[in-house]
Amino acid sequence: NAGVTQTPKFQVLKTGQSMTLQCAQDMNHEYMSWYRQDPGMGLRLIHYSVGAGITDQGEVPNGYNVSRSTTEDFPLRLLSAAPSQTSVYFCASSYGGEGSYEQYFGPGTRLTVT
Amino acid sequence: GQQVMQIPQYQHVQEGEDFTTYCNSSTTLSNIQWYKQRPGGHPVFLIQLVKSGEVKKQKRLTFQFGEAKKNSSLHITATQTTDVGTYFCAGPGGSYIPTFGRGTSLIVHP
């Protein structure tokens, strides 16, 4: 199993550009989530999904969209990039449900917005 | 989700010294998880604690969950350079998606 994969690994955008960060998992996990990591701020939840067709907002959802059309994929869209979105983005998945909380993280995407 | 506060933010130790990071919540937690992130890497799950007063060990790492289930700690005995990284605790959030603390960065000096 590849686990959780993310593409691209690095990306530089100009302010106002849009892009999609890709995330896929091959563990048949129901739950998937997106976090951003900034120095000293830990991991902050952007959006999450508890199954195909179901998404919800996390702590810092503004400026981001998600969709979950399949169990495997959970892309994150930046609508109009801003310098404040410069960060490291991690996708994670978990089996889901009570008692199964372990999160499996992807390798991350390092995004710079100039 | 339930907020978890983690201290200290940074800890410098000499190799061979012990290290402890603490995680605190104002509310009772149903569970607490611990993760390790190596520099430049991604968080990796270490353990989950569920029971009041629970203590679990992984080699030189000892994890504790408080009796009131409002605090937890991770203790590393005789640190090694391979222990370098950031350690995160995570409490339960909405829909079983965890809420992470800000992490403690461990720097080990050889």
Short mmCIF file of N, CA and C in Angstrom, two decimals, chain A residues 4-89:
data_model
loop_
_atom_site.label_atom_id
_atom_site.label_comp_id
_atom_site.label_asym_id
_atom_site.label_seq_id
_atom_site.Cartn_x
_atom_site.Cartn_y
_atom_site.Cartn_z
N VAL A 4 -1.00 7.33 2.19
CA VAL A 4 -1.54 8.62 1.78
C VAL A 4 -0.51 9.32 0.90
N THR A 5 -0.93 9.69 -0.30
CA THR A 5 -0.03 10.38 -1.20
C THR A 5 -0.54 11.79 -1.46
N GLN A 6 0.38 12.71 -1.65
CA GLN A 6 0.05 14.10 -1.92
C GLN A 6 0.89 14.61 -3.09
N THR A 7 0.27 15.39 -3.95
CA THR A 7 0.99 16.07 -5.02
C THR A 7 0.45 17.48 -5.17
N PRO A 8 1.31 18.45 -5.54
CA PRO A 8 2.76 18.31 -5.66
C PRO A 8 3.45 18.35 -4.30
N LYS A 9 4.75 18.17 -4.26
CA LYS A 9 5.49 18.29 -3.01
C LYS A 9 5.84 19.75 -2.72
N PHE A 10 6.08 20.50 -3.76
CA PHE A 10 6.39 21.92 -3.63
C PHE A 10 5.59 22.69 -4.68
N GLN A 11 5.20 23.92 -4.34
CA GLN A 11 4.48 24.75 -5.30
C GLN A 11 4.69 26.21 -4.94
N VAL A 12 4.94 27.01 -5.96
CA VAL A 12 5.02 28.46 -5.79
C VAL A 12 3.91 29.08 -6.63
N LEU A 13 3.10 29.91 -6.00
CA LEU A 13 2.00 30.57 -6.69
C LEU A 13 2.15 32.08 -6.56
N LYS A 14 1.54 32.77 -7.49
CA LYS A 14 1.44 34.21 -7.36
C LYS A 14 0.09 34.56 -6.75
N THR A 15 0.04 35.66 -6.06
CA THR A 15 -1.22 36.10 -5.46
C THR A 15 -2.32 36.15 -6.51
N GLY A 16 -3.46 35.56 -6.15
CA GLY A 16 -4.60 35.55 -7.05
C GLY A 16 -4.74 34.29 -7.88
N GLN A 17 -3.68 33.53 -8.00
CA GLN A 17 -3.76 32.29 -8.77
C GLN A 17 -4.55 31.24 -7.99
N SER A 18 -5.09 30.28 -8.71
CA SER A 18 -5.80 29.17 -8.08
C SER A 18 -5.05 27.88 -8.36
N MET A 19 -5.25 26.91 -7.50
CA MET A 19 -4.65 25.60 -7.74
C MET A 19 -5.34 24.56 -6.87
N THR A 20 -5.09 23.31 -7.18
CA THR A 20 -5.63 22.19 -6.44
C THR A 20 -4.50 21.34 -5.91
N LEU A 21 -4.54 21.09 -4.60
CA LEU A 21 -3.62 20.14 -3.98
C LEU A 21 -4.30 18.78 -3.98
N GLN A 22 -3.57 17.79 -4.47
CA GLN A 22 -4.16 16.46 -4.58
C GLN A 22 -3.81 15.61 -3.37
N CYS A 23 -4.76 14.76 -2.96
CA CYS A 23 -4.55 13.81 -1.88
C CYS A 23 -5.29 12.53 -2.22
N ALA A 24 -4.62 11.41 -2.06
CA ALA A 24 -5.24 10.12 -2.30
C ALA A 24 -4.77 9.12 -1.27
N GLN A 25 -5.64 8.18 -0.92
CA GLN A 25 -5.27 7.11 0.00
C GLN A 25 -5.82 5.79 -0.51
N ASP A 26 -5.07 4.73 -0.25
CA ASP A 26 -5.45 3.41 -0.76
C ASP A 26 -5.74 2.44 0.37
N MET A 27 -6.13 2.98 1.53
CA MET A 27 -6.39 2.14 2.70
C MET A 27 -7.89 1.96 2.95
N ASN A 28 -8.71 2.46 2.03
CA ASN A 28 -10.17 2.38 2.16
C ASN A 28 -10.67 3.07 3.43
N HIS A 29 -9.98 4.16 3.80
CA HIS A 29 -10.39 4.92 4.98
C HIS A 29 -11.58 5.80 4.64
N GLU A 30 -12.53 5.86 5.58
CA GLU A 30 -13.70 6.70 5.38
C GLU A 30 -13.39 8.18 5.63
N TYR A 31 -12.55 8.44 6.64
CA TYR A 31 -12.32 9.81 7.08
C TYR A 31 -11.06 10.36 6.42
N MET A 32 -11.17 11.58 5.90
CA MET A 32 -10.01 12.28 5.36
C MET A 32 -10.07 13.74 5.79
N SER A 33 -8.90 14.35 5.92
CA SER A 33 -8.85 15.73 6.40
C SER A 33 -7.65 16.45 5.85
N TRP A 34 -7.75 17.76 5.86
CA TRP A 34 -6.66 18.64 5.45
C TRP A 34 -6.27 19.53 6.62
N TYR A 35 -4.95 19.60 6.87
CA TYR A 35 -4.39 20.47 7.89
C TYR A 35 -3.38 21.40 7.24
N ARG A 36 -3.21 22.55 7.85
CA ARG A 36 -2.09 23.40 7.50
C ARG A 36 -1.19 23.55 8.73
N GLN A 37 0.11 23.66 8.48
CA GLN A 37 1.07 23.77 9.56
C GLN A 37 1.92 25.00 9.36
N ASP A 38 1.85 25.89 10.32
CA ASP A 38 2.65 27.11 10.32
C ASP A 38 3.52 27.11 11.57
N PRO A 39 4.68 27.73 11.51
CA PRO A 39 5.60 27.71 12.66
C PRO A 39 4.92 28.15 13.95
N GLY A 40 5.04 27.34 14.98
CA GLY A 40 4.49 27.69 16.29
C GLY A 40 2.99 27.54 16.42
N MET A 41 2.33 27.11 15.34
CA MET A 41 0.86 27.04 15.37
C MET A 41 0.32 25.62 15.37
N GLY A 42 1.19 24.67 15.31
CA GLY A 42 0.72 23.30 15.30
C GLY A 42 0.03 22.96 13.99
N LEU A 43 -0.89 22.04 14.05
CA LEU A 43 -1.65 21.59 12.88
C LEU A 43 -3.08 22.09 13.03
N ARG A 44 -3.51 22.88 12.08
CA ARG A 44 -4.86 23.43 12.14
C ARG A 44 -5.71 22.81 11.04
N LEU A 45 -6.89 22.38 11.43
CA LEU A 45 -7.79 21.69 10.52
C LEU A 45 -8.47 22.66 9.57
N ILE A 46 -8.41 22.36 8.27
CA ILE A 46 -9.03 23.22 7.26
C ILE A 46 -10.42 22.70 6.90
N HIS A 47 -10.48 21.51 6.36
CA HIS A 47 -11.72 20.83 6.01
C HIS A 47 -11.55 19.34 6.28
N TYR A 48 -12.67 18.67 6.44
CA TYR A 48 -12.60 17.23 6.60
C TYR A 48 -13.81 16.56 5.95
N SER A 49 -13.70 15.25 5.80
CA SER A 49 -14.77 14.47 5.18
C SER A 49 -14.91 13.15 5.92
N VAL A 50 -16.16 12.78 6.20
CA VAL A 50 -16.40 11.52 6.89
C VAL A 50 -16.89 10.43 5.94
N GLY A 51 -16.86 10.74 4.66
CA GLY A 51 -17.24 9.74 3.66
C GLY A 51 -17.47 10.43 2.33
N ALA A 52 -17.54 9.63 1.28
CA ALA A 52 -17.76 10.18 -0.05
C ALA A 52 -19.05 11.00 -0.07
N GLY A 53 -18.95 12.21 -0.61
CA GLY A 53 -20.10 13.08 -0.71
C GLY A 53 -20.37 13.93 0.50
N ILE A 54 -19.57 13.77 1.57
CA ILE A 54 -19.79 14.49 2.82
C ILE A 54 -18.52 15.25 3.21
N THR A 55 -18.65 16.58 3.31
CA THR A 55 -17.51 17.38 3.76
C THR A 55 -17.99 18.39 4.80
N ASP A 56 -17.06 18.89 5.57
CA ASP A 56 -17.40 19.89 6.59
C ASP A 56 -16.19 20.75 6.86
N GLN A 57 -16.45 21.94 7.43
CA GLN A 57 -15.39 22.90 7.70
C GLN A 57 -14.69 22.59 9.01
N GLY A 58 -13.40 22.91 9.01
CA GLY A 58 -12.63 22.81 10.23
C GLY A 58 -12.42 24.19 10.85
N GLU A 59 -11.27 24.37 11.45
CA GLU A 59 -10.96 25.59 12.19
C GLU A 59 -10.66 26.78 11.27
N VAL A 60 -10.00 26.52 10.13
CA VAL A 60 -9.55 27.61 9.26
C VAL A 60 -9.95 27.36 7.81
N PRO A 61 -11.26 27.36 7.46
CA PRO A 61 -11.70 26.96 6.13
C PRO A 61 -11.67 28.07 5.07
N ASN A 62 -11.57 29.33 5.49
CA ASN A 62 -11.72 30.42 4.53
C ASN A 62 -10.63 30.41 3.47
N GLY A 63 -11.05 30.54 2.20
CA GLY A 63 -10.13 30.55 1.08
C GLY A 63 -9.87 29.19 0.48
N TYR A 64 -10.50 28.16 1.02
CA TYR A 64 -10.30 26.78 0.56
C TYR A 64 -11.64 26.10 0.29
N ASN A 65 -11.64 25.25 -0.75
CA ASN A 65 -12.79 24.41 -1.03
C ASN A 65 -12.35 22.96 -1.11
N VAL A 66 -13.25 22.05 -0.78
CA VAL A 66 -12.99 20.63 -0.93
C VAL A 66 -14.20 19.94 -1.52
N SER A 67 -13.98 18.76 -2.03
CA SER A 67 -15.04 17.87 -2.46
C SER A 67 -14.57 16.44 -2.26
N ARG A 68 -15.48 15.52 -2.16
CA ARG A 68 -15.11 14.11 -1.94
C ARG A 68 -16.06 13.26 -2.80
N SER A 69 -15.64 13.04 -4.02
CA SER A 69 -16.48 12.27 -4.95
C SER A 69 -16.21 10.77 -4.84
N THR A 70 -15.03 10.41 -4.35
CA THR A 70 -14.70 8.99 -4.17
C THR A 70 -14.10 8.80 -2.78
N THR A 71 -14.08 7.57 -2.32
CA THR A 71 -13.44 7.28 -1.03
C THR A 71 -11.96 7.60 -1.06
N GLU A 72 -11.31 7.40 -2.20
CA GLU A 72 -9.86 7.49 -2.27
C GLU A 72 -9.32 8.92 -2.32
N ASP A 73 -10.07 9.85 -2.93
CA ASP A 73 -9.50 11.16 -3.24
C ASP A 73 -10.16 12.28 -2.46
N PHE A 74 -9.33 13.26 -2.07
CA PHE A 74 -9.86 14.40 -1.31
C PHE A 74 -9.03 15.64 -1.69
N PRO A 75 -9.31 16.26 -2.83
CA PRO A 75 -8.52 17.41 -3.25
C PRO A 75 -8.88 18.68 -2.49
N LEU A 76 -7.89 19.54 -2.34
CA LEU A 76 -8.07 20.84 -1.67
C LEU A 76 -7.83 21.94 -2.71
N ARG A 77 -8.80 22.82 -2.87
CA ARG A 77 -8.69 23.87 -3.86
C ARG A 77 -8.47 25.23 -3.19
N LEU A 78 -7.45 25.93 -3.68
CA LEU A 78 -7.24 27.31 -3.29
C LEU A 78 -7.85 28.18 -4.36
N LEU A 79 -8.82 28.99 -3.98
CA LEU A 79 -9.62 29.71 -4.97
C LEU A 79 -8.87 30.90 -5.55
N SER A 80 -8.23 31.68 -4.69
CA SER A 80 -7.46 32.86 -5.10
C SER A 80 -6.35 33.02 -4.06
N ALA A 81 -5.19 32.51 -4.40
CA ALA A 81 -4.11 32.39 -3.41
C ALA A 81 -3.70 33.74 -2.83
N ALA A 82 -3.41 33.72 -1.54
CA ALA A 82 -2.94 34.92 -0.83
C ALA A 82 -1.66 34.56 -0.07
N PRO A 83 -0.79 35.54 0.17
CA PRO A 83 0.45 35.25 0.91
C PRO A 83 0.21 34.58 2.26
N SER A 84 -0.94 34.85 2.89
CA SER A 84 -1.26 34.23 4.18
C SER A 84 -1.49 32.73 4.06
N GLN A 85 -1.62 32.24 2.84
CA GLN A 85 -1.80 30.80 2.64
C GLN A 85 -0.47 30.07 2.42
N THR A 86 0.61 30.81 2.50
CA THR A 86 1.93 30.18 2.50
C THR A 86 2.03 29.29 3.73
N SER A 87 2.26 27.99 3.50
CA SER A 87 2.20 27.05 4.61
C SER A 87 2.62 25.67 4.09
N VAL A 88 2.65 24.73 5.02
CA VAL A 88 2.81 23.33 4.65
C VAL A 88 1.45 22.67 4.86
N TYR A 89 0.97 21.98 3.85
CA TYR A 89 -0.35 21.37 3.89
C TYR A 89 -0.22 19.85 3.99
#
